[in-house]
CSV table of C-alpha atoms in Angstrom, one decimal:
chain,number,residue,atom,x,y,z
V,1,UNK,CA,-36.7,-36.3,-238.1
V,2,UNK,CA,-39.2,-35.4,-240.9
V,3,UNK,CA,-42.9,-35.1,-239.9
V,4,UNK,CA,-45.1,-37.7,-241.5
V,5,UNK,CA,-46.7,-36.5,-244.7
V,6,UNK,CA,-49.2,-39.4,-244.8
V,7,UNK,CA,-52.7,-38.1,-245.5
V,8,UNK,CA,-55.5,-39.1,-243.2
V,9,UNK,CA,-59.0,-37.8,-242.4
V,10,UNK,CA,-59.2,-35.0,-239.9
V,11,UNK,CA,-61.6,-35.1,-237.0
V,12,UNK,CA,-62.8,-32.5,-234.5
V,13,UNK,CA,-60.1,-33.8,-232.1
V,14,UNK,CA,-57.5,-32.5,-234.5
V,15,UNK,CA,-58.7,-28.9,-234.2
V,16,UNK,CA,-55.9,-27.6,-232.0
V,17,UNK,CA,-53.2,-29.0,-234.3
V,18,UNK,CA,-54.9,-28.0,-237.5
V,19,UNK,CA,-55.7,-24.4,-236.4
V,20,UNK,CA,-52.1,-23.9,-235.2
V,21,UNK,CA,-50.8,-25.3,-238.6
V,22,UNK,CA,-53.1,-23.1,-240.6
V,23,UNK,CA,-52.3,-20.0,-238.5
V,24,UNK,CA,-48.6,-20.4,-239.4
V,25,UNK,CA,-49.4,-21.2,-243.0
V,26,UNK,CA,-51.6,-18.2,-243.6
V,27,UNK,CA,-49.6,-15.6,-241.6
V,28,UNK,CA,-48.1,-14.1,-244.8
V,29,UNK,CA,-51.2,-14.5,-246.9
V,30,UNK,CA,-52.3,-11.1,-248.4
V,31,UNK,CA,-56.0,-11.6,-247.7
V,32,UNK,CA,-55.4,-12.7,-244.1
V,33,UNK,CA,-53.1,-9.8,-243.5
V,34,UNK,CA,-55.8,-7.5,-244.9
V,35,UNK,CA,-58.4,-8.9,-242.5
V,36,UNK,CA,-56.1,-9.1,-239.6
V,37,UNK,CA,-53.6,-6.2,-240.0
V,38,UNK,CA,-52.2,-6.3,-236.4
V,39,UNK,CA,-49.1,-8.5,-236.7
V,40,UNK,CA,-48.8,-8.9,-232.9
V,41,UNK,CA,-52.2,-10.6,-232.6
V,42,UNK,CA,-52.5,-12.2,-236.0
V,43,UNK,CA,-51.3,-15.7,-235.2
V,44,UNK,CA,-53.7,-16.0,-232.2
V,45,UNK,CA,-56.6,-14.5,-234.2
V,46,UNK,CA,-55.9,-16.8,-237.2
V,47,UNK,CA,-55.9,-19.8,-234.8
V,48,UNK,CA,-59.3,-18.9,-233.5
V,49,UNK,CA,-60.5,-18.2,-237.1
V,50,UNK,CA,-59.5,-21.6,-238.4
V,51,UNK,CA,-60.8,-23.4,-235.3
V,52,UNK,CA,-64.2,-21.8,-235.8
V,53,UNK,CA,-64.4,-22.7,-239.5
V,54,UNK,CA,-63.1,-26.2,-239.0
V,55,UNK,CA,-65.2,-27.2,-235.9
V,56,UNK,CA,-68.4,-25.4,-236.9
V,57,UNK,CA,-68.4,-25.9,-240.7
V,58,UNK,CA,-66.0,-28.0,-242.6
V,59,UNK,CA,-65.6,-31.0,-240.2
V,60,UNK,CA,-69.4,-31.5,-240.5
V,61,UNK,CA,-70.0,-30.7,-244.2
V,62,UNK,CA,-66.6,-31.0,-245.9
V,63,UNK,CA,-63.9,-33.6,-246.6
V,64,UNK,CA,-61.1,-32.6,-244.2
V,65,UNK,CA,-57.7,-34.2,-244.4
V,66,UNK,CA,-54.4,-33.6,-242.7
V,67,UNK,CA,-50.8,-34.7,-242.5
V,68,UNK,CA,-48.4,-34.0,-239.6
V,69,UNK,CA,-47.8,-30.5,-240.8
V,70,UNK,CA,-50.7,-29.5,-243.3
V,71,UNK,CA,-54.4,-29.5,-243.6
V,72,UNK,CA,-56.9,-29.2,-246.5
V,73,UNK,CA,-60.7,-28.7,-246.5
V,74,UNK,CA,-62.7,-29.8,-249.5
V,75,UNK,CA,-66.4,-29.5,-250.3
V,76,UNK,CA,-68.2,-31.9,-252.6
V,77,UNK,CA,-70.9,-30.6,-254.9
V,78,UNK,CA,-73.8,-32.1,-252.9
V,79,UNK,CA,-72.5,-30.4,-249.7
V,80,UNK,CA,-72.0,-26.8,-251.1
V,81,UNK,CA,-75.2,-25.4,-249.7
V,82,UNK,CA,-74.7,-26.9,-246.3
V,83,UNK,CA,-71.1,-25.7,-246.0
V,84,UNK,CA,-72.2,-22.1,-245.8
V,85,UNK,CA,-71.6,-20.7,-242.3
V,86,UNK,CA,-74.8,-20.6,-240.1
V,87,UNK,CA,-75.8,-17.4,-238.2
V,88,UNK,CA,-74.0,-18.5,-235.1
V,89,UNK,CA,-70.8,-19.1,-236.9
V,90,UNK,CA,-71.1,-15.7,-238.7
V,91,UNK,CA,-71.6,-14.0,-235.3
V,92,UNK,CA,-68.5,-15.7,-233.9
V,93,UNK,CA,-66.4,-14.6,-236.9
V,94,UNK,CA,-67.8,-11.0,-236.5
V,95,UNK,CA,-66.6,-10.9,-232.9
V,96,UNK,CA,-63.2,-12.3,-233.9
V,97,UNK,CA,-62.7,-9.8,-236.7
V,98,UNK,CA,-64.0,-6.7,-234.8
V,99,UNK,CA,-64.0,-3.6,-237.0
V,100,UNK,CA,-62.8,-5.7,-240.0
V,101,UNK,CA,-66.0,-7.8,-239.9
V,102,UNK,CA,-67.8,-5.7,-242.6
V,103,UNK,CA,-64.8,-6.1,-244.9
V,104,UNK,CA,-64.9,-9.8,-244.4
V,105,UNK,CA,-68.7,-9.9,-245.1
V,106,UNK,CA,-68.2,-7.9,-248.3
V,107,UNK,CA,-65.3,-10.1,-249.4
V,108,UNK,CA,-67.3,-13.3,-248.8
V,109,UNK,CA,-70.2,-11.9,-250.9
V,110,UNK,CA,-67.9,-10.8,-253.7
V,111,UNK,CA,-66.2,-14.2,-253.8
V,112,UNK,CA,-69.6,-15.9,-253.8
V,113,UNK,CA,-70.6,-13.9,-256.9
V,114,UNK,CA,-67.6,-15.3,-258.8
V,115,UNK,CA,-68.1,-18.9,-257.7
V,116,UNK,CA,-68.9,-21.2,-260.8
V,117,UNK,CA,-72.6,-22.3,-260.9
V,118,UNK,CA,-71.9,-25.7,-262.5
V,119,UNK,CA,-71.5,-28.6,-260.1
V,120,UNK,CA,-67.9,-28.9,-258.8
V,121,UNK,CA,-65.7,-29.8,-255.9
V,122,UNK,CA,-64.2,-26.8,-254.0
V,123,UNK,CA,-60.8,-26.7,-252.4
V,124,UNK,CA,-61.9,-24.4,-249.6
V,125,UNK,CA,-58.4,-24.1,-248.2
V,126,UNK,CA,-55.1,-25.8,-247.9
V,127,UNK,CA,-52.0,-24.8,-245.9
V,128,UNK,CA,-48.8,-26.3,-244.6
V,129,UNK,CA,-46.5,-25.2,-241.7
V,130,UNK,CA,-43.7,-23.1,-243.4
V,131,UNK,CA,-41.2,-25.1,-241.3
V,132,UNK,CA,-42.2,-28.3,-243.2
V,133,UNK,CA,-42.6,-26.8,-246.7
V,134,UNK,CA,-40.8,-28.8,-249.4
V,135,UNK,CA,-41.5,-32.1,-247.6
V,136,UNK,CA,-44.5,-33.0,-249.8
V,137,UNK,CA,-47.3,-32.3,-247.3
V,138,UNK,CA,-49.4,-29.9,-249.5
V,139,UNK,CA,-48.8,-32.1,-252.5
V,140,UNK,CA,-50.0,-35.2,-250.7
V,141,UNK,CA,-53.2,-33.5,-249.7
V,142,UNK,CA,-53.8,-32.0,-253.1
V,143,UNK,CA,-53.4,-35.4,-254.8
V,144,UNK,CA,-55.7,-37.0,-252.3
V,145,UNK,CA,-58.6,-34.5,-252.8
V,146,UNK,CA,-58.1,-34.3,-256.5
V,147,UNK,CA,-58.3,-38.1,-256.8
V,148,UNK,CA,-61.7,-38.0,-255.1
V,149,UNK,CA,-63.0,-35.3,-257.5
V,150,UNK,CA,-61.6,-37.2,-260.5
V,151,UNK,CA,-63.3,-40.5,-259.3
V,152,UNK,CA,-66.6,-38.6,-259.2
V,153,UNK,CA,-65.9,-37.1,-262.6
V,154,UNK,CA,-66.2,-33.6,-261.2
V,155,UNK,CA,-64.1,-30.4,-261.8
V,156,UNK,CA,-62.5,-28.5,-258.9
V,157,UNK,CA,-62.6,-24.8,-258.1
V,158,UNK,CA,-60.4,-22.8,-255.8
V,159,UNK,CA,-59.5,-19.2,-255.0
V,160,UNK,CA,-56.0,-18.2,-254.3
V,161,UNK,CA,-55.1,-15.0,-252.6
V,162,UNK,CA,-51.4,-15.5,-253.1
V,163,UNK,CA,-49.8,-15.0,-256.6
V,164,UNK,CA,-46.8,-17.2,-255.7
V,165,UNK,CA,-49.1,-20.2,-255.3
V,166,UNK,CA,-50.5,-20.0,-258.8
V,167,UNK,CA,-47.7,-22.1,-260.4
V,168,UNK,CA,-48.2,-24.8,-257.8
V,169,UNK,CA,-51.8,-25.1,-258.6
V,170,UNK,CA,-51.1,-25.0,-262.3
V,171,UNK,CA,-48.7,-27.9,-261.8
V,172,UNK,CA,-51.7,-29.9,-260.6
V,173,UNK,CA,-53.8,-29.0,-263.6
V,174,UNK,CA,-55.6,-25.8,-262.5
V,175,UNK,CA,-55.9,-22.8,-264.8
V,176,UNK,CA,-56.7,-19.3,-263.9
V,177,UNK,CA,-60.4,-18.8,-264.7
V,178,UNK,CA,-60.6,-15.1,-263.6
V,179,UNK,CA,-59.0,-12.6,-261.3
V,180,UNK,CA,-60.9,-10.1,-259.2
V,181,UNK,CA,-60.1,-7.7,-256.4
V,182,UNK,CA,-61.9,-7.7,-253.1
V,183,UNK,CA,-63.9,-4.5,-252.3
V,184,UNK,CA,-62.6,-2.0,-249.8
V,185,UNK,CA,-59.5,0.1,-249.3
V,186,UNK,CA,-56.5,-2.0,-250.3
V,187,UNK,CA,-58.6,-5.0,-251.1
V,188,UNK,CA,-56.3,-7.9,-252.3
V,189,UNK,CA,-56.5,-9.7,-255.6
V,190,UNK,CA,-58.0,-13.2,-255.8
V,191,UNK,CA,-57.5,-15.7,-258.6
V,192,UNK,CA,-60.3,-18.1,-259.3
V,193,UNK,CA,-58.8,-21.4,-260.6
V,194,UNK,CA,-60.5,-24.3,-262.3
V,195,UNK,CA,-59.4,-27.9,-263.0
V,196,UNK,CA,-61.3,-30.3,-265.3
V,197,UNK,CA,-61.6,-33.9,-264.1
V,198,UNK,CA,-59.0,-36.4,-265.2
V,199,UNK,CA,-59.6,-40.1,-265.9
């Protein structure tokens, strides 16, 4: 029986399901594999990572939506400054990442230097359980968030760390604005993508 791909707002009560979904979705992501190179502990670490970001940051300052097998976190222009992790969140992430914490800090600073300055919506992250891919979960969440940005007349920015996702985003009107490599040994490539609002 297919899992519902109806989009709905996500609340803090959804944290266990969302973190499990995103841990599965990002297990093969080049950036996450770089931050968390130990395959045996990666899924559990990713679960804790996404729980931290969702419950401490995005559920309070973002627009969080989910289906039965996917989740997306968006940030509107007026919430960008508030969506930056506070000191306690940063410390929690440092404990989680251990000796990779400095790489993470440098990566965040590098990405921030490439973020467009003009007002925009951000697609902070989106992911679907690989077992449900092809059932429209990610597309439903993309359409929902993009509709909100379009209604506000705002462009959207995202960063993809997976080259195979670029055609998907291009299908939804994004174009590659720039590409840059994260600092550090073996730092992965990121693609900054931009989408103008549609009427």
